[in-house]
Coordinates of C-alpha atoms and ligand atoms in Angstrom, one line a residue:
Chain A
M643 CA -11.3 -24.8 20.6
A644 CA -8.0 -24.6 18.7
K645 CA -5.4 -22.1 19.7
L646 CA -4.9 -19.0 17.5
Y647 CA -1.5 -20.2 16.4
Q648 CA -3.0 -23.5 15.2
I649 CA -5.9 -21.8 13.4
Q650 CA -3.4 -19.6 11.6
Q651 CA -1.3 -22.5 10.5
E652 CA -4.4 -24.0 9.0
I653 CA -5.2 -20.7 7.3
K654 CA -1.7 -20.7 5.9
K655 CA -2.3 -24.2 4.5
Y656 CA -5.6 -23.0 2.9
F657 CA -3.9 -20.0 1.4
M658 CA -1.1 -22.1 0.0
G659 CA -3.5 -24.5 -1.7
K660 CA -3.0 -27.3 0.7
T661 CA -5.8 -29.1 2.6
P662 CA -6.4 -27.7 6.0
N663 CA -7.7 -29.7 9.0
P664 CA -11.5 -29.6 8.6
K665 CA -12.0 -29.8 12.3
I666 CA -10.3 -26.4 12.6
L667 CA -11.4 -24.8 9.3
S668 CA -14.7 -26.4 8.3
P669 CA -15.7 -26.6 4.7
Q670 CA -18.1 -23.7 5.2
V671 CA -15.3 -21.6 6.8
Q672 CA -13.0 -22.5 3.8
K673 CA -15.7 -21.2 1.5
E674 CA -15.9 -18.0 3.4
L675 CA -12.2 -17.6 3.5
S676 CA -12.2 -18.1 -0.3
I677 CA -13.5 -14.5 -0.5
H678 CA -10.3 -13.3 1.1
K679 CA -8.1 -15.5 -1.1
S680 CA -9.9 -14.5 -4.2
L681 CA -9.4 -10.8 -3.4
A682 CA -5.7 -11.5 -2.8
L683 CA -5.4 -13.2 -6.1
E684 CA -7.1 -10.4 -7.9
K685 CA -4.7 -7.9 -6.4
I686 CA -1.7 -10.0 -7.4
N687 CA -3.0 -10.5 -10.8
I688 CA -3.4 -6.8 -11.5
T689 CA -0.1 -5.9 -10.0
M690 CA 1.9 -8.5 -11.8
K691 CA 0.4 -7.6 -15.1
Q692 CA 1.5 -4.1 -14.5
C693 CA 5.0 -5.1 -13.3
F694 CA 5.7 -7.7 -16.0
P695 CA 3.9 -6.5 -19.1
L696 CA 6.2 -8.2 -21.5
C697 CA 6.1 -11.6 -19.7
F698 CA 2.3 -11.2 -19.6
K699 CA 2.2 -10.8 -23.4
I700 CA 3.7 -14.2 -23.9
L701 CA 2.1 -16.0 -21.0
K702 CA -1.4 -14.5 -21.5
D703 CA -3.2 -17.9 -22.1
Y704 CA -1.8 -19.4 -18.9
W705 CA -1.8 -16.2 -16.8
G706 CA -4.6 -17.1 -14.4
E707 CA -3.2 -20.5 -13.7
I708 CA 0.3 -19.0 -13.3
I709 CA -0.9 -16.4 -10.7
V710 CA -2.6 -19.2 -8.6
D711 CA 0.5 -21.4 -8.8
F712 CA 2.7 -18.5 -7.9
Y713 CA 0.5 -17.6 -4.9
H714 CA 0.6 -21.2 -3.6
N715 CA 4.3 -21.8 -4.0
F716 CA 6.1 -18.5 -3.7
P717 CA 4.5 -16.6 -0.9
S718 CA 6.2 -13.3 -0.4
K719 CA 8.6 -12.9 2.5
S720 CA 8.6 -9.1 2.3
A721 CA 6.0 -6.6 3.6
I722 CA 7.0 -4.3 0.8
Y723 CA 4.5 -4.8 -1.9
L724 CA 6.9 -4.2 -4.7
Q725 CA 9.3 -6.9 -3.4
M726 CA 6.6 -9.4 -4.3
S727 CA 7.5 -8.7 -7.9
K728 CA 11.0 -9.9 -7.2
N729 CA 9.4 -13.1 -6.0
F730 CA 7.4 -13.3 -9.1
S731 CA 10.4 -12.9 -11.3
E732 CA 12.0 -15.8 -9.4
Y733 CA 8.9 -17.8 -9.9
L734 CA 8.8 -17.0 -13.7
K735 CA 12.4 -18.2 -13.9
S736 CA 11.3 -21.6 -12.6
L737 CA 8.4 -21.8 -15.0
V738 CA 10.2 -23.4 -17.9
F739 CA 11.1 -26.4 -15.7
K740 CA 7.6 -26.9 -14.4
M741 CA 6.0 -30.2 -15.4
K742 CA 2.5 -28.7 -15.3
F743 CA 3.3 -26.1 -17.9
R744 CA 5.4 -28.4 -20.1
K745 CA 2.7 -28.5 -22.8
A746 CA 2.8 -24.7 -23.0
N747 CA 6.2 -24.8 -24.4
F748 CA 7.3 -21.4 -23.0
P749 CA 10.3 -19.8 -24.7
K750 CA 13.6 -20.7 -23.2
W751 CA 14.5 -17.0 -22.8
L752 CA 11.5 -16.5 -20.4
N753 CA 13.7 -16.5 -17.4
E754 CA 16.0 -13.9 -18.8
L755 CA 13.1 -11.7 -19.8
A756 CA 11.6 -12.0 -16.3
E757 CA 15.0 -11.0 -14.9
Y758 CA 15.1 -8.0 -17.2
E759 CA 11.6 -6.8 -16.3
W760 CA 12.4 -7.1 -12.6
A761 CA 15.6 -5.2 -13.0
E762 CA 13.7 -2.4 -14.7
L763 CA 11.3 -2.2 -11.9
D764 CA 13.8 -2.5 -9.1
L765 CA 16.1 0.2 -10.6
S766 CA 13.2 2.6 -11.2
T767 CA 11.9 2.5 -7.7
F768 CA 14.5 1.3 -5.2
H769 CA 18.0 2.4 -4.2
P770 CA 18.1 5.9 -2.8
Q771 CA 19.9 8.2 -5.2
D772 CA 23.6 8.4 -4.9
F773 CA 24.3 10.9 -7.7
I774 CA 27.0 13.4 -7.2
N775 CA 27.2 16.0 -9.8
S776 CA 29.3 14.3 -12.4
E777 CA 29.3 17.3 -14.6
R778 CA 31.2 19.5 -12.3
K779 CA 34.5 18.7 -14.0
K780 CA 34.9 18.6 -17.8
D781 CA 37.7 16.0 -18.1
L782 CA 38.7 13.0 -16.1
N783 CA 42.3 12.8 -14.9
E784 CA 44.4 9.7 -14.2
G785 CA 44.3 10.5 -10.5
D786 CA 40.5 10.4 -10.4
Y787 CA 38.6 7.7 -8.6
V788 CA 35.6 6.5 -10.5
K789 CA 32.7 4.3 -9.6
L790 CA 29.3 3.2 -11.0
M791 CA 26.2 4.5 -9.3
K792 CA 24.3 2.0 -7.2
A793 CA 21.2 2.0 -9.4
H794 CA 22.5 -0.4 -12.0
K795 CA 22.7 -4.1 -12.8
I796 CA 24.8 -6.1 -15.1
F797 CA 23.5 -9.2 -16.9
K798 CA 25.1 -11.8 -19.1
F799 CA 22.3 -13.3 -21.0
D800 CA 22.3 -16.3 -23.3
Y801 CA 19.6 -14.9 -25.5
P802 CA 19.3 -11.5 -27.2
V803 CA 17.1 -10.0 -24.5
S804 CA 17.5 -6.4 -25.8
K805 CA 16.1 -7.4 -29.1
I806 CA 13.3 -9.4 -27.5
V807 CA 12.4 -6.5 -25.3
E808 CA 12.4 -4.1 -28.3
H809 CA 10.2 -6.5 -30.3
L810 CA 7.7 -7.1 -27.5
N811 CA 7.5 -3.4 -26.8
S812 CA 6.6 -2.7 -30.4
Q813 CA 3.0 -2.9 -31.3
R814 CA 3.8 -5.4 -34.1
K815 CA 2.3 -8.9 -34.0
I816 CA 4.5 -11.2 -31.9
Y817 CA 6.7 -13.5 -34.0
N818 CA 6.9 -17.2 -33.5
L819 CA 8.5 -17.2 -30.1
A820 CA 11.1 -19.6 -31.2
F821 CA 12.4 -17.0 -33.6
F822 CA 15.0 -15.7 -31.1
K823 CA 17.9 -18.1 -31.0
K824 CA 20.7 -18.3 -28.5
Q825 CA 23.0 -15.3 -28.9
K826 CA 24.9 -14.1 -25.9
E827 CA 24.7 -10.5 -24.8
T828 CA 25.9 -8.5 -21.8
L829 CA 23.7 -5.6 -20.7
L830 CA 24.3 -2.8 -18.3
I831 CA 20.9 -1.7 -17.1
F832 CA 20.8 1.6 -15.2
R833 CA 18.7 4.5 -14.0
D834 CA 19.7 7.7 -15.7
K835 CA 19.7 11.3 -14.5
Q836 CA 16.0 11.6 -15.6
D837 CA 15.2 8.5 -13.6
K838 CA 14.5 6.5 -16.7
V839 CA 15.8 3.0 -16.8
R840 CA 17.9 2.2 -19.9
Y841 CA 20.5 -0.2 -21.0
F842 CA 23.9 -0.3 -22.7
L843 CA 25.0 -3.3 -24.7
L844 CA 28.5 -4.2 -23.5
S845 CA 31.3 -5.5 -25.6
P846 CA 33.9 -7.7 -23.8
G847 CA 36.1 -4.6 -23.4
S848 CA 33.4 -2.4 -22.0
Y849 CA 32.2 -5.2 -19.8
F850 CA 35.7 -5.4 -18.3
L851 CA 35.7 -1.7 -17.6
V852 CA 32.2 -1.7 -16.1
D853 CA 33.0 -4.7 -14.0
N854 CA 35.9 -2.8 -12.5
L855 CA 33.9 0.3 -12.1
R856 CA 31.3 -1.4 -10.0
Y857 CA 33.5 -1.4 -6.9
G858 CA 35.3 1.9 -7.7
I859 CA 38.9 2.2 -9.0
G860 CA 41.5 4.9 -9.7
L861 CA 41.4 5.9 -13.4
G862 CA 45.2 5.2 -13.8
D863 CA 44.7 1.7 -12.4
L864 CA 41.8 1.1 -14.7
Y865 CA 43.8 2.0 -17.8
E866 CA 46.7 -0.2 -16.7
K867 CA 44.4 -3.2 -15.9
F868 CA 42.7 -2.9 -19.3
M869 CA 46.0 -2.8 -21.2
D870 CA 47.2 -5.9 -19.4
K871 CA 44.0 -7.8 -19.8
F872 CA 43.8 -7.2 -23.6
N873 CA 47.5 -7.1 -24.3
I874 CA 47.4 -3.7 -25.8
K875 CA 50.6 -2.8 -27.6
E876 CA 52.5 0.3 -26.7
K877 CA 51.7 2.2 -29.9
E878 CA 48.0 1.6 -29.5
R879 CA 47.8 2.7 -25.9
L880 CA 47.2 6.4 -26.5
D881 CA 44.3 5.6 -28.8
T882 CA 42.9 3.0 -26.4
N883 CA 43.1 5.5 -23.5
Q884 CA 41.1 7.9 -25.6
K885 CA 38.4 5.3 -26.3
I886 CA 38.1 4.5 -22.6
Q887 CA 37.9 8.2 -21.8
N888 CA 35.1 8.6 -24.3
L889 CA 33.2 5.7 -22.9
L890 CA 33.5 7.0 -19.4
S891 CA 32.5 10.5 -20.5
N892 CA 29.4 8.9 -22.0
F893 CA 28.7 7.2 -18.7
R894 CA 29.1 10.5 -16.8
Q895 CA 26.7 12.3 -19.1
E896 CA 24.1 9.6 -18.4
G897 CA 24.8 10.1 -14.7
I898 CA 25.8 6.6 -13.9
L899 CA 29.4 7.3 -13.0
T900 CA 30.5 9.3 -10.0
Chain B
M1278 CA -0.4 5.0 24.8
L1279 CA -2.6 8.0 25.5
T1280 CA -4.4 9.5 22.6
N1281 CA -6.5 12.3 24.2
K1282 CA -3.7 14.9 23.8
L1283 CA -3.4 14.4 20.1
K1284 CA -4.0 17.4 17.9
F1285 CA -7.1 17.8 15.8
Y1286 CA -6.2 17.2 12.1
G1287 CA -9.6 17.5 10.5
L1288 CA -10.5 16.1 7.1
G1289 CA -8.0 14.2 4.9
I1290 CA -7.7 12.0 1.9
G1291 CA -5.5 9.1 0.9
L1292 CA -2.4 10.0 -1.1
R1293 CA -2.5 7.7 -4.1
D1294 CA -0.4 7.9 -7.3
E1295 CA -3.4 8.4 -9.5
I1296 CA -4.5 11.5 -7.7
Q1297 CA -1.3 12.9 -6.3
K1298 CA -1.0 15.6 -9.0
D1299 CA -4.6 16.7 -8.5
I1300 CA -4.1 16.8 -4.7
L1301 CA -1.0 18.9 -5.0
S1302 CA -2.6 21.4 -7.4
Y1303 CA -5.7 21.5 -5.2
L1304 CA -3.5 22.3 -2.2
E1305 CA -1.7 24.9 -4.1
A1306 CA -4.9 26.6 -5.1
S1307 CA -6.7 26.4 -1.8
S1308 CA -3.8 27.4 0.4
K1309 CA -4.6 27.1 4.1
Q1310 CA -8.3 27.1 3.6
T1311 CA -8.8 23.7 2.2
L1312 CA -11.0 20.6 2.3
I1313 CA -7.8 18.5 2.4
Q1314 CA -6.1 19.2 5.8
W1315 CA -3.9 16.1 5.9
L1316 CA -3.0 13.1 3.8
E1317 CA -2.9 9.5 4.7
I1318 CA -0.1 7.4 3.3
I1319 CA 0.4 3.6 3.1
P1320 CA 3.9 3.6 4.6
E1321 CA 4.9 0.3 3.1
N1322 CA 5.0 2.1 -0.3
Y1323 CA 7.5 4.6 0.8
I1324 CA 10.2 2.5 2.4
N1325 CA 13.7 2.7 0.9
N1326 CA 12.4 4.4 -2.2
G1327 CA 14.6 5.9 -4.9
G1328 CA 14.1 7.3 -8.3
L1329 CA 10.8 8.9 -9.4
P1330 CA 8.8 7.5 -6.5
R1331 CA 11.1 9.3 -4.0
K1332 CA 11.0 12.5 -6.0
R1333 CA 7.2 12.4 -6.1
F1334 CA 7.2 11.9 -2.3
E1335 CA 9.5 14.8 -1.9
E1336 CA 7.1 17.0 -3.7
V1337 CA 4.5 16.1 -1.2
L1338 CA 6.9 16.6 1.7
A1339 CA 7.7 20.1 0.4
K1340 CA 4.0 21.1 0.6
G1341 CA 4.2 20.7 4.4
V1342 CA 0.8 19.1 4.7
P1343 CA 0.5 16.7 7.6
L1344 CA 1.0 13.0 6.7
I1345 CA -0.4 10.2 8.8
P1346 CA 0.6 6.6 8.1
H1347 CA -1.8 3.8 7.8
G1348 CA -0.1 0.4 7.3
V1349 CA -1.3 -2.8 5.9
N1350 CA 1.4 -5.3 6.8
L1351 CA 2.1 -5.0 10.5
S1352 CA -0.2 -8.0 11.0
I1353 CA -1.1 -7.3 14.7
G1354 CA -3.2 -10.4 14.7
S1355 CA -0.4 -12.9 14.1
A1356 CA 0.0 -15.3 16.9
P1357 CA 3.5 -16.3 18.2
Q1358 CA 4.5 -19.9 18.4
N1359 CA 4.5 -21.1 22.0
K1360 CA 4.1 -18.3 24.6
K1361 CA 7.0 -16.2 23.3
R1362 CA 6.5 -12.8 21.9
L1363 CA 5.8 -12.6 18.1
E1364 CA 8.8 -12.1 16.0
F1365 CA 8.2 -9.0 14.0
D1366 CA 9.7 -8.3 10.6
F1367 CA 12.5 -6.0 11.6
Y1368 CA 13.3 -4.9 8.0
L1369 CA 9.7 -3.5 8.0
L1370 CA 9.9 -2.0 11.5
K1371 CA 13.1 -0.3 10.8
G1372 CA 11.9 1.2 7.5
L1373 CA 8.7 2.3 9.1
K1374 CA 10.5 3.9 12.0
E1375 CA 12.7 6.0 9.7
L1376 CA 9.7 7.0 7.7
F1377 CA 7.6 8.0 10.7
E1378 CA 10.5 10.1 12.0
E1379 CA 10.9 11.7 8.6
I1380 CA 7.2 12.7 8.3
K1381 CA 6.8 13.4 12.1
A1382 CA 3.9 11.0 12.2
P1383 CA 1.5 11.9 15.1
W1384 CA 0.3 8.3 15.3
F1385 CA 0.2 5.2 13.1
S1386 CA -2.4 2.6 12.4
D1387 CA -3.0 -0.8 10.9
H1388 CA -5.8 -3.3 10.7
L1389 CA -7.0 -5.7 13.3
V1390 CA -6.0 -8.6 11.1
N1391 CA -3.4 -11.1 10.3
S1392 CA -1.6 -10.5 7.0
R1393 CA 1.5 -12.5 7.8
I1394 CA 1.7 -16.1 8.9
G1395 CA 5.1 -17.3 9.9
S1396 CA 7.4 -15.4 7.5
H1397 CA 4.8 -15.4 4.7
Y1398 CA 2.8 -12.4 3.7
F1399 CA -0.4 -13.2 2.0
Q1400 CA -1.3 -9.7 0.5
E1401 CA -4.7 -9.8 2.2
L1402 CA -6.2 -8.6 5.4
I1403 CA -7.2 -12.0 6.9
P1404 CA -9.5 -11.6 9.9
V1405 CA -8.7 -12.9 13.4
P1406 CA -11.3 -14.9 15.3
F1407 CA -13.1 -13.0 18.0
T1408 CA -11.7 -14.9 21.0
K1409 CA -10.2 -13.8 24.3
E1410 CA -7.0 -15.4 23.3
A1411 CA -6.8 -13.5 20.1
A1412 CA -7.5 -10.2 22.0
E1413 CA -4.6 -11.0 24.3
V1414 CA -2.3 -11.7 21.3
V1415 CA -3.3 -8.5 19.5
A1416 CA -2.9 -6.4 22.6
N1417 CA 0.6 -7.8 23.3
N1418 CA 1.6 -7.1 19.7
I1419 CA 0.3 -3.5 19.9
K1420 CA 2.1 -2.8 23.1
Y1421 CA 5.3 -4.0 21.6
L1422 CA 4.8 -1.8 18.5
E1423 CA 4.0 1.3 20.5
D1424 CA 7.1 0.7 22.6
Y1425 CA 9.2 0.3 19.5
F1426 CA 7.8 3.4 17.6
Q1427 CA 7.1 5.6 20.6
I1428 CA 4.0 7.1 19.1
P1429 CA 0.4 6.1 19.6
F1430 CA -1.1 3.2 17.7
L1431 CA -4.7 2.9 16.4
F1432 CA -6.1 -0.3 15.1
E1433 CA -8.8 -0.4 12.4
N1434 CA -11.9 -2.6 12.5
P1435 CA -11.6 -4.5 9.2
S1436 CA -14.3 -5.9 7.0
Y1437 CA -14.3 -9.7 7.3
Y1438 CA -16.0 -12.4 5.4
T1439 CA -15.7 -15.2 7.9
N1440 CA -15.7 -15.5 11.6
Y1441 CA -14.4 -19.0 11.6
G1442 CA -17.6 -20.3 12.9
L1443 CA -16.5 -19.2 16.4
R1444 CA -18.8 -17.3 18.6
E1445 CA -16.8 -16.9 21.8
L1446 CA -17.1 -13.1 21.7
R1447 CA -19.3 -10.7 19.6
E1448 CA -17.3 -8.5 17.3
Q1449 CA -17.9 -5.4 19.3
T1450 CA -17.0 -7.1 22.6
F1451 CA -13.8 -8.3 20.9
I1452 CA -12.9 -4.8 19.7
N1453 CA -13.6 -3.3 23.2
L1454 CA -11.5 -6.0 24.8
V1455 CA -8.5 -5.2 22.6
L1456 CA -8.9 -1.5 23.3
E1457 CA -9.0 -2.2 27.0
K1458 CA -6.1 -4.6 27.0
A1459 CA -3.8 -2.6 24.6
R1460 CA -4.8 0.8 25.9
C1461 CA -4.4 2.1 22.4
G1462 CA -6.6 4.2 20.1
F1463 CA -9.2 3.1 17.6
L1464 CA -9.6 3.8 13.9
L1465 CA -13.2 3.3 13.2
D1466 CA -13.9 2.4 9.6
I1467 CA -17.6 3.2 9.2
N1468 CA -17.9 1.6 5.8
N1469 CA -16.5 -1.6 7.3
V1470 CA -19.2 -1.6 9.9
L1471 CA -21.7 -1.2 7.2
V1472 CA -20.2 -4.0 5.0
N1473 CA -20.0 -6.3 8.0
S1474 CA -23.5 -5.5 9.1
M1475 CA -24.8 -6.5 5.6
N1476 CA -22.7 -9.7 5.4
H1477 CA -23.2 -10.8 9.0
K1478 CA -26.7 -9.6 9.5
Y1479 CA -26.7 -7.0 12.2
L1480 CA -27.8 -3.4 12.5
P1481 CA -25.0 -0.9 12.4
K1482 CA -26.3 1.6 14.9
P1483 CA -26.8 -0.7 17.8
F1484 CA -23.4 -2.2 16.9
L1485 CA -21.8 1.3 17.1
D1486 CA -23.6 1.9 20.4
D1487 CA -21.9 -1.1 21.9
L1488 CA -18.4 0.1 20.9
D1489 CA -16.2 2.1 23.1
L1490 CA -16.5 5.2 20.9
K1491 CA -14.5 7.4 23.3
K1492 CA -11.4 5.6 22.0
V1493 CA -12.0 6.6 18.4
V1494 CA -9.2 8.9 17.2
Q1495 CA -9.7 8.6 13.5
V1496 CA -12.5 7.7 11.2
H1497 CA -12.4 6.1 7.7
L1498 CA -15.2 6.7 5.3
G1499 CA -15.1 4.7 2.1
G1500 CA -17.5 3.2 -0.4
L1501 CA -18.8 -0.3 -0.8
K1502 CA -19.6 -2.5 -3.7
R1503 CA -22.7 -4.5 -3.6
G1504 CA -22.1 -8.2 -4.1
Y1505 CA -19.0 -10.1 -4.7
T1506 CA -18.4 -13.7 -5.7
S1507 CA -15.3 -15.7 -4.9
K1508 CA -13.5 -16.6 -8.1
L1509 CA -12.4 -19.8 -6.4
T1510 CA -15.6 -21.3 -4.9
G1511 CA -18.4 -19.2 -6.2
H1512 CA -19.2 -18.2 -2.6
K1513 CA -21.2 -15.0 -2.6
I1514 CA -21.3 -12.1 -0.1
K1515 CA -23.7 -9.1 0.0
A1516 CA -21.2 -6.3 0.2
L1517 CA -17.5 -5.8 -0.4
D1518 CA -15.3 -3.1 1.2
S1519 CA -14.0 -2.0 -2.2
H1520 CA -12.5 1.5 -1.7
G1521 CA -13.6 2.1 -5.2
E1522 CA -17.0 3.8 -4.9
A1523 CA -18.4 7.0 -3.5
V1524 CA -19.3 7.0 0.2
S1525 CA -23.0 6.0 0.6
D1526 CA -25.5 8.2 2.2
V1527 CA -26.0 5.4 4.8
A1528 CA -22.3 5.6 5.8
L1529 CA -22.6 9.4 6.0
D1530 CA -25.6 9.1 8.2
L1531 CA -23.6 6.7 10.5
F1532 CA -20.7 9.1 10.5
S1533 CA -22.9 11.9 11.7
Y1534 CA -24.3 9.5 14.3
V1535 CA -20.7 8.7 15.5
I1536 CA -19.4 12.2 15.7
K1537 CA -22.3 13.3 17.8
K1538 CA -21.2 10.7 20.3
T1539 CA -17.5 11.3 20.3
K1540 CA -14.8 13.8 19.3
V1541 CA -12.5 12.5 16.6
K1542 CA -9.1 13.9 15.6
A1543 CA -9.1 13.0 12.0
V1544 CA -11.5 11.9 9.3
L1545 CA -10.4 10.3 6.1
L1546 CA -12.2 9.9 2.8
E1547 CA -10.9 6.5 1.8
R1548 CA -10.6 5.8 -1.9
D1549 CA -8.0 3.5 -3.5
M1550 CA -9.3 2.9 -7.0
N1551 CA -11.7 3.8 -9.8
F1552 CA -10.3 7.2 -10.3
S1553 CA -11.5 8.6 -13.5
E1554 CA -10.6 11.9 -15.1
E1555 CA -13.5 13.7 -13.4
G1556 CA -13.0 11.5 -10.3
F1557 CA -11.1 14.1 -8.4
L1558 CA -14.0 16.6 -8.7
G1559 CA -16.1 13.8 -7.4
L1560 CA -13.8 13.3 -4.5
I1561 CA -14.0 17.1 -3.7
Y1562 CA -17.7 16.8 -3.8
E1563 CA -17.6 13.9 -1.3
L1564 CA -15.1 15.8 0.9
K1565 CA -17.6 18.7 1.0
Q1566 CA -20.4 16.4 2.1
I1567 CA -18.3 15.1 4.9
R1568 CA -17.1 18.5 5.9
K1569 CA -20.7 19.7 6.1
I1570 CA -21.5 17.0 8.5
M1571 CA -18.4 17.8 10.6
D1572 CA -19.2 21.5 10.5
S1573 CA -22.8 21.0 11.6
K1574 CA -21.6 19.0 14.5
Y1575 CA -19.1 21.5 15.5
D1576 CA -21.5 24.4 14.9
S1577 CA -24.0 22.9 17.3
E1578 CA -21.1 22.2 19.6
E1579 CA -20.1 25.9 19.3
E1580 CA -23.6 27.0 20.1
N1581 CA -23.6 24.7 23.1
E1582 CA -20.3 26.0 24.2
A1583 CA -21.5 29.6 23.6
E1584 CA -24.5 28.8 25.7
K1585 CA -22.3 27.3 28.4
T1586 CA -20.0 30.3 28.3
K1587 CA -22.8 32.7 28.6
L1588 CA -24.2 30.7 31.5
A1589 CA -20.8 30.4 33.1
T1590 CA -20.0 34.1 32.5
N1591 CA -23.3 35.1 34.1
Q1592 CA -22.5 32.9 37.1
T1593 CA -19.0 34.1 37.4
E1594 CA -20.0 37.7 37.0
N1595 CA -22.2 37.1 39.9
I1596 CA -19.4 35.8 41.9
S1597 CA -16.4 37.8 40.8
S1598 CA -15.9 39.8 37.7
A1599 CA -12.1 39.6 38.0
E1600 CA -11.8 36.0 36.8
P1601 CA -12.2 35.5 33.1
V1602 CA -13.9 32.3 32.0
T1603 CA -12.4 30.4 29.1
L1604 CA -13.9 27.3 27.8
E1605 CA -11.7 25.4 25.4
T1606 CA -13.4 23.6 22.6
E1607 CA -12.1 21.5 19.8
A1608 CA -13.7 23.9 17.4
N1609 CA -10.9 26.3 18.2
N1610 CA -8.5 24.0 16.4
R1611 CA -10.7 23.6 13.5
P1612 CA -9.9 25.7 10.4
A1613 CA -12.7 28.1 9.5
S1614 CA -15.5 26.1 7.9
S1615 CA -17.0 27.8 5.0
L1616 CA -13.6 27.6 3.8
I1617 CA -12.9 27.3 0.2
D1618 CA -11.3 30.5 -1.1
N1619 CA -11.9 31.9 -4.4
K1620 CA -9.0 30.3 -6.1
T1621 CA -10.6 26.9 -5.7
A1622 CA -13.9 28.0 -7.2
D1623 CA -13.1 25.9 -10.3
L1624 CA -12.8 22.8 -8.3
N1625 CA -15.9 23.5 -6.4
M1626 CA -18.3 23.2 -9.2
N1627 CA -21.3 21.1 -8.7
P1628 CA -20.4 17.6 -9.7
S1629 CA -23.9 16.4 -10.2
S1630 CA -23.1 16.0 -13.8
I1631 CA -20.2 13.8 -13.0
M1632 CA -21.5 11.6 -10.2
S1633 CA -24.7 9.8 -10.4
P1634 CA -26.8 11.4 -7.7
T1635 CA -27.4 9.1 -4.8
N1636 CA -30.9 8.9 -3.7
S1637 CA -31.2 9.9 -0.1
I1638 CA -31.8 6.7 1.8
P1639 CA -33.9 6.5 4.9
A1640 CA -32.5 3.1 5.6
I1641 CA -30.9 3.0 9.0
T1642 CA -33.1 5.2 11.0
A1643 CA -36.1 3.5 9.6
V1644 CA -35.1 0.1 10.9
D1645 CA -33.4 1.5 13.9
D1646 CA -36.1 0.8 16.4
L1647 CA -36.7 -2.7 15.4
S1648 CA -36.0 -5.3 18.1
K1649 CA -33.1 -7.5 17.5
N1650 CA -35.4 -10.6 17.4
Q1651 CA -36.8 -9.3 14.1
L1652 CA -33.4 -8.9 12.7
A1653 CA -33.3 -11.8 10.3
N1654 CA -36.5 -10.8 8.6
D1655 CA -35.7 -7.2 8.6
L1656 CA -32.2 -7.5 7.3
D1657 CA -33.6 -8.4 3.9
S1658 CA -35.6 -5.2 3.7
L1659 CA -32.6 -3.4 5.0
N1660 CA -30.6 -4.9 2.2
E1661 CA -33.3 -3.9 -0.3
E1662 CA -32.9 -0.4 0.8
F1663 CA -29.2 -0.6 0.4
A1664 CA -29.9 -1.7 -3.1
D1665 CA -30.8 1.8 -3.9
L1666 CA -27.2 2.9 -3.3
G1667 CA -25.7 4.6 -6.3
Ligands
FE2_2748 FE1 -10.3 1.6 6.2

């Protein structure tokens, strides 16, 4: 009789769509095991549909095949159920390069959409809260130290993901998927004070600020860095300072800035 | 780890997102006298949470109702490579430990299965073969986990759809062997016994008789779905442990059979899906049914104890009236039984209009006396009787 370890290695092969040793797992046993595998696939199917509703909208016709392919090739390495969704987003990102789905002609922005949907999920559920009451002071001073909350992600997308998301979320009929052409955008996706996940579209200037705020910085240093980077002339500095202040107050109101 | 000193928790239900709100308002309304005395949580869902899930969990914590964790991914059936100890997933273990401390878990449990092979999780409770080697592996894993968490561990008998064509040990012998080697507690899932008895053709009561029921700390009572077909091969089974249906009368009968034989610390109504709007009232109705069985058991126990006390008192009085006699019973820990206070009257309405009434099924007792030789023939009639399940 095979050792337990060997049996489990064969089970693993079976679950990953490979051919197990029939001397260890007979064809009858494989049939019986297919009940367990079928149940696992059903669970994953339901969960991934819920976690990636927009990707599901555009992959609907291939969804069943995709779930099986995912299960065979991207088994989760985390016991936390939700982390499987991270795996799934990785899998979806690889989908456009997969020969077997070549005919399907998936949109080129699928990987970015998958990344966006995972970010939404991740930010809404993970990361213990690190809010401190950012409304305790009205104005920021140059001496203040400012930092973005942990519950955020920044993405530089090649496609207009924010527009794609908006479109897919609307109940309208889905356009020809090729409608969305390359158009770079930078998104700050964050969890707000009400625990809703939202995003800001970032201009090059605001991106520079946000990028510095991720690791924390003194406000005075931030102003200075900004002026250097964008060569702001002396006479425009006061005005620019004010604009930066406004942006930061906005962030504070949303609760994403300490 | 010893389990006999554990407190009596009574009747509980699984905390699931779909019914959390209902549970909390029910607890609010029923105060201390409640059909829901504790809640079971799937701990993997509460590790490192932030945002709304964490806030929702904090609402539950604030209620102060006891929480008991029941995991799905510890994979106590995973075999180590070579003779070395199994490498556990330390991210999981650390997260669980923090959570167990936070909720002051009296014990934790998981299934007698293998859900992880190597570093891969397969999102399914894959059965372990019933062999002496597997019992040894499982027992070693359990000992390690108890040592790590420092609270008692219970394993649950799972429903299984293959036994790998291996017949080294019978299922009940295997379970008893693990209990003996690991010296841990047992979470008896009665519906799983029923499902397995239907799929693997045995009678549930003799099976229960063979188990070391003294080790049962907790009981799961869930519903089954008749028939399931593998989407991959078309392979069919007679019953599926679905957690999406009402507890059958057969399972309730088995439950009453079990608690006459052993004292359990906690009973769970296990339901994970198919919650409809009126579903919560349906759950309350089911809880009442279970409570009734528990109460009748304890009532008769109380009567027995009262008898004993009377007897003992008489005897003692004869010897010395100075020494008072106290006989402790588990019933002392039990909240008063005819419990529901007036505030919950709304929730206690008769749900017969909501749930399809289950016909009372004479099934198990009727076939109880049959000899095991007749089993193959009789199983079909048994299954026909199961067919009447709502
Ligand atoms: Fe269970």
